[in-house]
Tab-separated table of C-alpha atoms and ligand atoms in Angstrom:
chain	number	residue	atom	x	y	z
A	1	UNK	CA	88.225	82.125	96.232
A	2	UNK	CA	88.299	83.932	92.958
A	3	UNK	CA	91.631	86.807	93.164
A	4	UNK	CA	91.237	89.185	90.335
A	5	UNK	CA	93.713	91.735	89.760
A	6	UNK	CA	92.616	95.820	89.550
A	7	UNK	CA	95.584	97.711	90.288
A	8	UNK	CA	98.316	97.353	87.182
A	9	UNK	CA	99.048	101.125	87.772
A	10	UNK	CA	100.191	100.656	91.121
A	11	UNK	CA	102.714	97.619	89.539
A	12	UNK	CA	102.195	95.016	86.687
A	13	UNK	CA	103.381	91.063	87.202
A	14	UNK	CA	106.444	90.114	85.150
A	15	UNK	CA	105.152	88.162	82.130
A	16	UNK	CA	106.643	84.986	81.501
A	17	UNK	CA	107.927	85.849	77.940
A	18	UNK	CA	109.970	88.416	79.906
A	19	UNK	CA	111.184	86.120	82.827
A	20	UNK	CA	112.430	83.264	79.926
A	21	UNK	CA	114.251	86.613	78.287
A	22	UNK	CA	116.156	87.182	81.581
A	23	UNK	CA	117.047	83.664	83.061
A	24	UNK	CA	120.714	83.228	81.454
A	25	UNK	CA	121.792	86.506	83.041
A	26	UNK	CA	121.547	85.512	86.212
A	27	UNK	CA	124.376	82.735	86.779
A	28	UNK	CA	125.106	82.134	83.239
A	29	UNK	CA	126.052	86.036	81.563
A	30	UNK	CA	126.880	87.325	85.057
A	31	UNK	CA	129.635	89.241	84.038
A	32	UNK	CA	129.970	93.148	84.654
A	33	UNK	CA	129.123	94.829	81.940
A	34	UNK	CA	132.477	97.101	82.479
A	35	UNK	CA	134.920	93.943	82.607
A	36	UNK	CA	137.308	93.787	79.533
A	37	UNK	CA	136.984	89.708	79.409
A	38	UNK	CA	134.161	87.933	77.582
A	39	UNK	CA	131.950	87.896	80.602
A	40	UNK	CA	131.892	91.508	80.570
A	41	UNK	CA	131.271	92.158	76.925
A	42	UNK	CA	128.510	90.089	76.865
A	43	UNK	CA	126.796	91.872	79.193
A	44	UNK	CA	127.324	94.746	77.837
A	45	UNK	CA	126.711	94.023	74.520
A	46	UNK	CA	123.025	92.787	75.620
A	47	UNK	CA	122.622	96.249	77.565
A	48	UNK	CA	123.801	97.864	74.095
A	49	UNK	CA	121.170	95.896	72.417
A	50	UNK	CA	118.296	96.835	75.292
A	51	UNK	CA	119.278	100.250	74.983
A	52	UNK	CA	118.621	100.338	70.916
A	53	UNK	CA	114.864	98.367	71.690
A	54	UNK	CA	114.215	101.033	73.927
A	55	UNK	CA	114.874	103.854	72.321
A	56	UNK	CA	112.988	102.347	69.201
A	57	UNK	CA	110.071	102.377	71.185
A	58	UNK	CA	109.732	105.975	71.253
A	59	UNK	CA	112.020	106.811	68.172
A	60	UNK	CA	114.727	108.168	70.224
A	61	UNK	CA	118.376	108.105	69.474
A	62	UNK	CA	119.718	105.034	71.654
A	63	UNK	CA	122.433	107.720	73.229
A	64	UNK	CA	119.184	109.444	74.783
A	65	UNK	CA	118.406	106.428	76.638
A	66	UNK	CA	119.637	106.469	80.616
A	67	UNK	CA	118.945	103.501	82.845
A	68	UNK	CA	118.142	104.889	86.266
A	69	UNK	CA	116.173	102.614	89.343
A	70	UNK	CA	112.644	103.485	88.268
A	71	UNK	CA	110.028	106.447	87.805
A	72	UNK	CA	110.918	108.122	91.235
A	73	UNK	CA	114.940	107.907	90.464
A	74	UNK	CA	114.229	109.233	86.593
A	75	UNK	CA	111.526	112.303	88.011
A	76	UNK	CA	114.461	113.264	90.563
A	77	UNK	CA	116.999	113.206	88.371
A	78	UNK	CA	115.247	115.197	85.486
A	79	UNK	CA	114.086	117.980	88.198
A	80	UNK	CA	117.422	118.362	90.582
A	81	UNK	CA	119.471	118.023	87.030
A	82	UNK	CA	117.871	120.454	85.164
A	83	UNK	CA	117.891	122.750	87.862
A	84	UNK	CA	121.262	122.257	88.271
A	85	UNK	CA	122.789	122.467	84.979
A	86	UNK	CA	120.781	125.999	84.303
A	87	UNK	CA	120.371	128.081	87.317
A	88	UNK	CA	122.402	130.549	86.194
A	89	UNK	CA	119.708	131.088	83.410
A	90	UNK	CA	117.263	131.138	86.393
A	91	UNK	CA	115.644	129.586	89.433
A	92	UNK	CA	111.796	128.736	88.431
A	93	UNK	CA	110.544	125.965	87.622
A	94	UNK	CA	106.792	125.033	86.649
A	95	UNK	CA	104.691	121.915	87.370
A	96	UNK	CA	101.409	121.062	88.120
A	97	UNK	CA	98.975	120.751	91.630
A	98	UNK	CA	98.284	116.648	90.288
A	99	UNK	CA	102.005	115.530	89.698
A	100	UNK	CA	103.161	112.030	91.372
A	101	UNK	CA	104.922	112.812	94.596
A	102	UNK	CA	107.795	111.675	93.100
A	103	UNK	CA	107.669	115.165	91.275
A	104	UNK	CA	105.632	117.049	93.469
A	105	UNK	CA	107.975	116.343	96.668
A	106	UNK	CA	111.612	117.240	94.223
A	107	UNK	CA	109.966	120.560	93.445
A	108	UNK	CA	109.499	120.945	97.354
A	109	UNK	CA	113.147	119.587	98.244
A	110	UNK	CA	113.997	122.376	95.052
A	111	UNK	CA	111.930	125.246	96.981
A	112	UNK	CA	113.733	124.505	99.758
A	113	UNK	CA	116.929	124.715	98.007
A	114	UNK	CA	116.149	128.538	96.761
A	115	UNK	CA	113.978	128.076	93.229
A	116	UNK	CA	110.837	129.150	93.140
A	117	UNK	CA	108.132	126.894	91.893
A	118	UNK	CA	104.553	127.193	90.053
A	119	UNK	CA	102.161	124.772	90.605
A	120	UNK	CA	99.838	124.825	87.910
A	121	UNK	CA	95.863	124.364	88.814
A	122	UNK	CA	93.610	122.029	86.612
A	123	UNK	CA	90.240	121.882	85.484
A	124	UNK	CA	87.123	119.673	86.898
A	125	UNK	CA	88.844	116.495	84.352
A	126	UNK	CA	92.144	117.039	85.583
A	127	UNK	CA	93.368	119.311	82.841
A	128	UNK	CA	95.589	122.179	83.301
A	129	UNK	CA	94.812	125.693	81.230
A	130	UNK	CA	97.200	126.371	78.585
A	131	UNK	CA	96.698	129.894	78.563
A	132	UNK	CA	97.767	129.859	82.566
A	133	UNK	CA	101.103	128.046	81.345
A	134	UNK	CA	101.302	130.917	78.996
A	135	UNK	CA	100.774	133.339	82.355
A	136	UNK	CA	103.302	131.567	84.144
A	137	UNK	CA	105.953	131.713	82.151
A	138	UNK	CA	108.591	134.185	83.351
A	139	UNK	CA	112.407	135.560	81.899
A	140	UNK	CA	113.708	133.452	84.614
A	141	UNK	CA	111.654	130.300	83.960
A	142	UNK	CA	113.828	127.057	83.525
A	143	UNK	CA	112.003	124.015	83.173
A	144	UNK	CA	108.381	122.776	83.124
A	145	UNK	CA	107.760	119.775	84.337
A	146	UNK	CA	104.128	118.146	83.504
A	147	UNK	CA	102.958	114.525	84.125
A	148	UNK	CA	101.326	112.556	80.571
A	149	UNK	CA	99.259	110.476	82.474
A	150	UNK	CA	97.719	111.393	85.578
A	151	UNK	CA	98.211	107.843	87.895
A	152	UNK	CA	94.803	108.396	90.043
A	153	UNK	CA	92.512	109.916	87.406
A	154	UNK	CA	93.832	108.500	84.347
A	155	UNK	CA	93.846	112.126	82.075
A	156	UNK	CA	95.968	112.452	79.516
A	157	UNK	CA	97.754	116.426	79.744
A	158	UNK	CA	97.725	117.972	75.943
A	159	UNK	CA	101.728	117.249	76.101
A	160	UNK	CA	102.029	118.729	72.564
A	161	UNK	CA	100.555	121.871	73.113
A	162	UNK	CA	102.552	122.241	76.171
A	163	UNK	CA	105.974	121.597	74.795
A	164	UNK	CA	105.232	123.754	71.539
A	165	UNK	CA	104.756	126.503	74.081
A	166	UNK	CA	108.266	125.505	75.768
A	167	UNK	CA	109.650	125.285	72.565
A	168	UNK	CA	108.736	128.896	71.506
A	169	UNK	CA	110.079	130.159	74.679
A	170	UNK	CA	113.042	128.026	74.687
A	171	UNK	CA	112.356	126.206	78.244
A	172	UNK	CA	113.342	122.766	78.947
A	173	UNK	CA	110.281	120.609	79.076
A	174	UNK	CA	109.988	117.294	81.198
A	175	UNK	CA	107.335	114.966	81.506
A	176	UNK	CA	106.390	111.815	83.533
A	177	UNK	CA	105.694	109.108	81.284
A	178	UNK	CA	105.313	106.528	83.898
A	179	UNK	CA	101.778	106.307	83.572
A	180	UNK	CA	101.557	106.835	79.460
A	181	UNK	CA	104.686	104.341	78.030
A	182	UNK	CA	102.954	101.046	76.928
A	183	UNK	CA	99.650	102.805	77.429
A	184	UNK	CA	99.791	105.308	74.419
A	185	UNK	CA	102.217	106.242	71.187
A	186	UNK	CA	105.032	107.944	72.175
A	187	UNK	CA	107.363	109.383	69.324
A	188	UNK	CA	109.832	111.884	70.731
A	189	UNK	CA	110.939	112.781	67.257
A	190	UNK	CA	107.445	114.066	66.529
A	191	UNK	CA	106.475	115.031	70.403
A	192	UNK	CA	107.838	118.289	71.827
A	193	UNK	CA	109.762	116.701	74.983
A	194	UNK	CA	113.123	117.105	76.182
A	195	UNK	CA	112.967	114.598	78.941
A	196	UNK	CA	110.889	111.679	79.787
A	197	UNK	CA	110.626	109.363	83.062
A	198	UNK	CA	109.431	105.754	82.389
A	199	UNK	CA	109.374	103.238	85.069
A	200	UNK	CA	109.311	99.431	84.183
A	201	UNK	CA	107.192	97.401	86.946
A	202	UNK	CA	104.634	99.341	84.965
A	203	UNK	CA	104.866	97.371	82.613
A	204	UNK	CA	105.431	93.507	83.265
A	205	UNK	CA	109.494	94.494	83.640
A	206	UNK	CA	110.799	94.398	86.943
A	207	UNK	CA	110.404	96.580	89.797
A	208	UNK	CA	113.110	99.053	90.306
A	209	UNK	CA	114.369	99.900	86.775
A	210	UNK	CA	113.721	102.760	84.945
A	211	UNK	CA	114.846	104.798	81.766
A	212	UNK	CA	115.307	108.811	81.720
A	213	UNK	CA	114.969	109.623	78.171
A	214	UNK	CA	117.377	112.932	77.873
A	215	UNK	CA	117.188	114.597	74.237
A	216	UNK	CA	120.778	115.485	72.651
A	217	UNK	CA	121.557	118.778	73.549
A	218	UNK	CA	119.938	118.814	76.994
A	219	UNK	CA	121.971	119.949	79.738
A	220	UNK	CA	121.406	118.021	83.286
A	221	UNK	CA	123.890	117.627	86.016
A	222	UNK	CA	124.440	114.178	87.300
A	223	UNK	CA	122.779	112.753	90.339
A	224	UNK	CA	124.481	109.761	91.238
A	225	UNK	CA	128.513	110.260	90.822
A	226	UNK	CA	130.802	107.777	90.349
A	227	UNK	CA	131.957	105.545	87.958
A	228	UNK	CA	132.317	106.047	84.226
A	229	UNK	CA	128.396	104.175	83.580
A	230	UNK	CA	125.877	105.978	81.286
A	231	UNK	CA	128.260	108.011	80.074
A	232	UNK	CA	128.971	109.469	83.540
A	233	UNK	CA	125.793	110.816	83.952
A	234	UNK	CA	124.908	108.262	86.185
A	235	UNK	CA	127.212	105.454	88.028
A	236	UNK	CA	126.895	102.638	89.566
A	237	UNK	CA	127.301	98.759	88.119
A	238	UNK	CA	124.331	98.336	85.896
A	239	UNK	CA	120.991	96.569	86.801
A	240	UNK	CA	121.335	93.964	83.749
A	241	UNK	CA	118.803	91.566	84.527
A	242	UNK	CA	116.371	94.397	85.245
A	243	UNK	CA	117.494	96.746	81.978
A	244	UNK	CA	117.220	93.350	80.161
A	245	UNK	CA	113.915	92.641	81.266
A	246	UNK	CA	112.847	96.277	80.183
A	247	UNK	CA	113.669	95.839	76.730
A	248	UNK	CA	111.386	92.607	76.351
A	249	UNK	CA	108.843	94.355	78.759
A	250	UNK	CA	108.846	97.364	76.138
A	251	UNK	CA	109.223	95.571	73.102
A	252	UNK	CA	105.964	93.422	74.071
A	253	UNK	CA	104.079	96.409	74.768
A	254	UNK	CA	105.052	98.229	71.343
A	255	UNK	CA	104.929	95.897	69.486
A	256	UNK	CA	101.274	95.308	70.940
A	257	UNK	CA	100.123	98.404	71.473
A	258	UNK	CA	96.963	98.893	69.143
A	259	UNK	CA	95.728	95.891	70.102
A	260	UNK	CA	96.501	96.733	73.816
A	261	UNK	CA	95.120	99.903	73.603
A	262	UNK	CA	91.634	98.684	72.195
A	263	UNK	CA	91.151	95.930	74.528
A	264	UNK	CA	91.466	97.537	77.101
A	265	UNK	CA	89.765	100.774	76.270
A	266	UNK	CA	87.010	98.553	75.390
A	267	UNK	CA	87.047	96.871	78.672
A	268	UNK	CA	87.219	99.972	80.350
A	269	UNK	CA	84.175	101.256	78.546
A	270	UNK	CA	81.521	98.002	79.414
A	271	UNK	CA	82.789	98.278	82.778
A	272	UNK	CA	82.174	101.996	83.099
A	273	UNK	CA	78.697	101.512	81.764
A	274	UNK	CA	77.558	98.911	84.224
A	275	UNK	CA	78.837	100.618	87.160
A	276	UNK	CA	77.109	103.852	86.210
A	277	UNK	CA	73.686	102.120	85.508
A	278	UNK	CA	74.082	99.776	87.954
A	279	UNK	CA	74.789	101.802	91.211
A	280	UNK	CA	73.584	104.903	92.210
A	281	UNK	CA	75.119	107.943	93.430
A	282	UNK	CA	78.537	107.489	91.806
A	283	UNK	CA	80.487	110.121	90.270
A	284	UNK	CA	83.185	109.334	87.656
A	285	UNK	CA	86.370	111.020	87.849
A	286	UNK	CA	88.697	112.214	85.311
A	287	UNK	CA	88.591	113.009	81.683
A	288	UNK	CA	86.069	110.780	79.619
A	289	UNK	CA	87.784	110.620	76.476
A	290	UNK	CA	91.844	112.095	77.192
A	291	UNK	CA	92.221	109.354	79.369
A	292	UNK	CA	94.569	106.117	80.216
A	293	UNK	CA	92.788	103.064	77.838
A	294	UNK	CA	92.742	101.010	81.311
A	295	UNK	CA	91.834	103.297	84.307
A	296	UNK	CA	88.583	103.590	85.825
A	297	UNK	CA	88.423	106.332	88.869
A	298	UNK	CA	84.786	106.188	90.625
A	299	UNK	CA	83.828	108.358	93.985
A	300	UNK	CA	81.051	106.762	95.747
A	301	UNK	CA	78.431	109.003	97.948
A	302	UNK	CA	79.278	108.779	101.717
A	303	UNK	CA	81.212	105.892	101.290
A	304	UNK	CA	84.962	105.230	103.090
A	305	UNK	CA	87.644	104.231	100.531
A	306	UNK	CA	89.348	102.021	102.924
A	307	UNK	CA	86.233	100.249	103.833
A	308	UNK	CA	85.459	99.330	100.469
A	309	UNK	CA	89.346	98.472	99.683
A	310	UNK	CA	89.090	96.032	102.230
A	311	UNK	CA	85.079	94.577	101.734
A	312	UNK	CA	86.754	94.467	97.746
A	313	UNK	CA	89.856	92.646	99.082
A	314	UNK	CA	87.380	90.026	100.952
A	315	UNK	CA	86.196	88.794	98.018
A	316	UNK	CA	89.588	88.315	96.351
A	317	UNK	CA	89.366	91.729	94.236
A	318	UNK	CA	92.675	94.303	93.956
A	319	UNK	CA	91.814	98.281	94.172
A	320	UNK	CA	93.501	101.039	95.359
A	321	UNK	CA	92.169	103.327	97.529
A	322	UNK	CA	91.668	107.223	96.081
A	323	UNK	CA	91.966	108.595	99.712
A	324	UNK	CA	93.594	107.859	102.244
A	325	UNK	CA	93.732	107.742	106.408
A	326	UNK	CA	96.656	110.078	107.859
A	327	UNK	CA	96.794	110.122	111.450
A	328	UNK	CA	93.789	108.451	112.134
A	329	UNK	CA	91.179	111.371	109.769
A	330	UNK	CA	90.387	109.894	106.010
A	331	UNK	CA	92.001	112.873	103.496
A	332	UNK	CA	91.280	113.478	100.524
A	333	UNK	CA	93.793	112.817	97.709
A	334	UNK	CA	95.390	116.082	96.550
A	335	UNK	CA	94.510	114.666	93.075
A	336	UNK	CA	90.589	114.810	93.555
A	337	UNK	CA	91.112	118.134	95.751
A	338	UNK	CA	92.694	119.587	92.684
A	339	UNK	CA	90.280	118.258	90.403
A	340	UNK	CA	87.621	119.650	93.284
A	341	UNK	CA	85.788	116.996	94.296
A	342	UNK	CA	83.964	117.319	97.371
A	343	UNK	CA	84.273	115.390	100.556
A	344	UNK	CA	80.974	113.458	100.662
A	345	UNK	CA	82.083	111.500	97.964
A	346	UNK	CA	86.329	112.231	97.552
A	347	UNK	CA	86.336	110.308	100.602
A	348	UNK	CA	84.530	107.146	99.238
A	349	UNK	CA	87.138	106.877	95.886
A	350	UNK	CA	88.424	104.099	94.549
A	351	UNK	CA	90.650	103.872	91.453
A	352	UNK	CA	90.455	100.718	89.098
A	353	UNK	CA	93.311	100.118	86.412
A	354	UNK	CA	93.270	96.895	84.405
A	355	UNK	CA	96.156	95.161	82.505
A	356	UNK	CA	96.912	92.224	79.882
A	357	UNK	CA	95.681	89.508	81.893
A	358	UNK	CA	92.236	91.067	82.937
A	359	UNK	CA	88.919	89.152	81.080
A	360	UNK	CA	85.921	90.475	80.750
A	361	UNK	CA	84.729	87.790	83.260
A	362	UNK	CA	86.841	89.649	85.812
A	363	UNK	CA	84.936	92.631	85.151
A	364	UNK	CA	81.625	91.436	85.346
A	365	UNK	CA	83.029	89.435	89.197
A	366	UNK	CA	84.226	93.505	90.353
A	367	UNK	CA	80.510	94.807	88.829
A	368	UNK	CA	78.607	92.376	90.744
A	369	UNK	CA	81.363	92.516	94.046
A	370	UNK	CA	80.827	96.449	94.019
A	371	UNK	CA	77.281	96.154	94.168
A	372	UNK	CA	76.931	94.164	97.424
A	373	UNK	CA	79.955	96.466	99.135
A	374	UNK	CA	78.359	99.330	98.106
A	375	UNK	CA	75.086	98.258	99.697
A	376	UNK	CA	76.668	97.406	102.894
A	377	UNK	CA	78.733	98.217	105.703
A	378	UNK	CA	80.652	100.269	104.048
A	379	UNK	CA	78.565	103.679	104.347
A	380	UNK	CA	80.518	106.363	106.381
B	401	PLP	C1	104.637	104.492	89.674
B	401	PLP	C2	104.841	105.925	89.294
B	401	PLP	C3	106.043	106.599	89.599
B	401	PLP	C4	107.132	105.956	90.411
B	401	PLP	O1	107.810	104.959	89.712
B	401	PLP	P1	108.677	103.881	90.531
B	401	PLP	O2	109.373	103.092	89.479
B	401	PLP	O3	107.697	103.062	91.319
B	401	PLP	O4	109.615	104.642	91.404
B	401	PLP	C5	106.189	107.903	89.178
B	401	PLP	N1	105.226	108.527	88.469
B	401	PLP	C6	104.061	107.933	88.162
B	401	PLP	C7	103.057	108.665	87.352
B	401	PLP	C8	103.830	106.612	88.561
B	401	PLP	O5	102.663	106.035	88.252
């Protein structure tokens, strides 16, 4: 059976290039990178050197760059940190309604701890109201946190607007990148961010390996303790083979990036088209032009997301859902409830996200494979 592959946002597979990049640091340049003896330094001199492609990436300084375990450890960090390190400016702390729960459940864990949080609304495409970030913003407001990418939808926040407001009002601003590094420019020398998360199994690295970019000058408290690694901020022996892999992961993907960026979009745009002239009653979700180059978010009319997941899966075809079943009831996603889409068709979402390897072949195979689920066994 044909497999094709339709859910690089939920993780990527490492490309070879990377794999070949890695190999000698497994059993060959094992050494910790904190040893004194050759073993050591040449670990640590090819985390020095991952560290400088990194940062080059999104013109950062290569002292900005902290290697953390992935998106979720880099979102933590940048919330519990910040709060940390200025609480006695203030306790509240702005984000948004559509944030990953990586963000959304810190802020909760942070409510719980005594701050007070705003959860910003959006619009119909998933964009929040700049003039309500204005609103929000109080004497005692320190830090904003908004997601570039949206990981369901695909939208694409106005980050520069937002962090010229935090800027002006002299409020730390943090965004999730997860979704948006490899997927779209990112020059923090030009871009109003103080802190970034970036994961790397989003981008043909290796799961569980991430970067916090911190700007010079940004206060954050440490999360981990121990050791004297990343400059205390946070310990523990370093991942090498996984901060290695990074570097060639994000060195690929900048290096690449126009041409990433138009394939896909292009992809993304035939496969759109047929779906919406091909099957009826389907609504498209998310922002039609501010929007990831390879997502694709489609709510089908009384339809059950799992049930098409799996009728999809049958014929060898990767999705994720854009609802899903708690305790036995199919729910909504709090990203289409935010975005206000209503049950009859929230409940029948699916979210499609391409990558490098996808063909236009493949996307033709999920056209024709969406039609027959979607006339079939698959109706609420
Ligand atoms: C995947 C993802 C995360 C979590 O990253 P991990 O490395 O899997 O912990 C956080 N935010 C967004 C937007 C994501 O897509």
């Amino acid at each position: 059976m044909k497999k094709v592959y339709f859910d690089y946002s939920a993780t990527t597979p490492v490309k070879n290039e990377v794999l070949e990049y890695i190999k000698d640091y497994f059993n060959v340049i094992y050494g910790n990178p904190s040893s004194t003896h050759s073993f050591g330094v040449q670990a640590k001199n090819a985390i020095v050197n991952a560290r400088s492609i990194i940062a080059k990436c999104i013109n950062a300084s290569a002292n900005e760059i902290y290697f953390t375990s992935g998106g979720t450890e880099s979102d933590n960090w940048a919330l519990k940190g910040v709060a940390e390190a200025y609480k006695d400016k203030g306790n509240h702390i702005i984000t948004t309604s559509i944030e990953h729960p990586a963000v959304l459940n810190t802020a909760k864990k942070l409510e719980k701890m005594g701050y007070n949080v705003t959860y910003l609304d959006v619009d119909e495409y998933g964009l929040i109201n700049i003039e309500d970030l204005k609103k929000s913003i109080k004497d005692n407001t320190i830090l904003v946190s908004i997601m570039f990418i949206n990981n369901e939808i695909g939208t694409i926040q106005d980050i520069e607007s937002i962090g010229n407001i935090c800027r002006e009002k002299n409020i730390v601003f943090h965004s999730d990148a997860v979704q948006a590094f490899s997927n779209i420019a990112i020059d923090v020398k030009k871009l109003p961010v103080d802190l970034l998360s970036i994961s790397s199994h989003k981008f043909y690295g290796l799961k569980g390996t991430g970067v916090l970019f911190i700007k010079n000058g940004i206060k954050i408290a440490s999360l981990i303790d121990g050791g004297s690694q990343e400059k205390t901020k946070r310990a523990g022996t370093e991942n090498v083979v996984g901060i290695l892999a990074m570097a060639k992961a994000a060195q690929l993907a900048c290096d690449n990036l126009e041409q990433h960026i138009e394939k896909l979009t292009e992809l993304r745009e035939y496969t759109l088209n047929r779906i919406m002239n091909e099957i009826d009653e389907v609504k498209y979700n998310g922002h039609p032009q501010f929007r990831h180059p390879a997502n694709l978010h489609f709510s089908f009319k009384a339809m059950n997301s799992t049930a098409l997941l799996i009728a999809l899966d049958s014929l060898g075809i990767a999705v994720s859902a854009g609802s899903a079943c708690s305790s036995g009831s199919l729910k909504a996603s709090h990203v289409l409830k935010s975005i206000g889409v209503e049950d009859e068709y929230a409940l029948g979402s699916i979210r499609i996200s391409m990558g490098d390897y996808t063909t236009k072949s493949d996307c033709d195979y999920l056209v024709e494979s969406l039609k027959k689920v979607c006339q079939k066994n698959t109706k609420r």
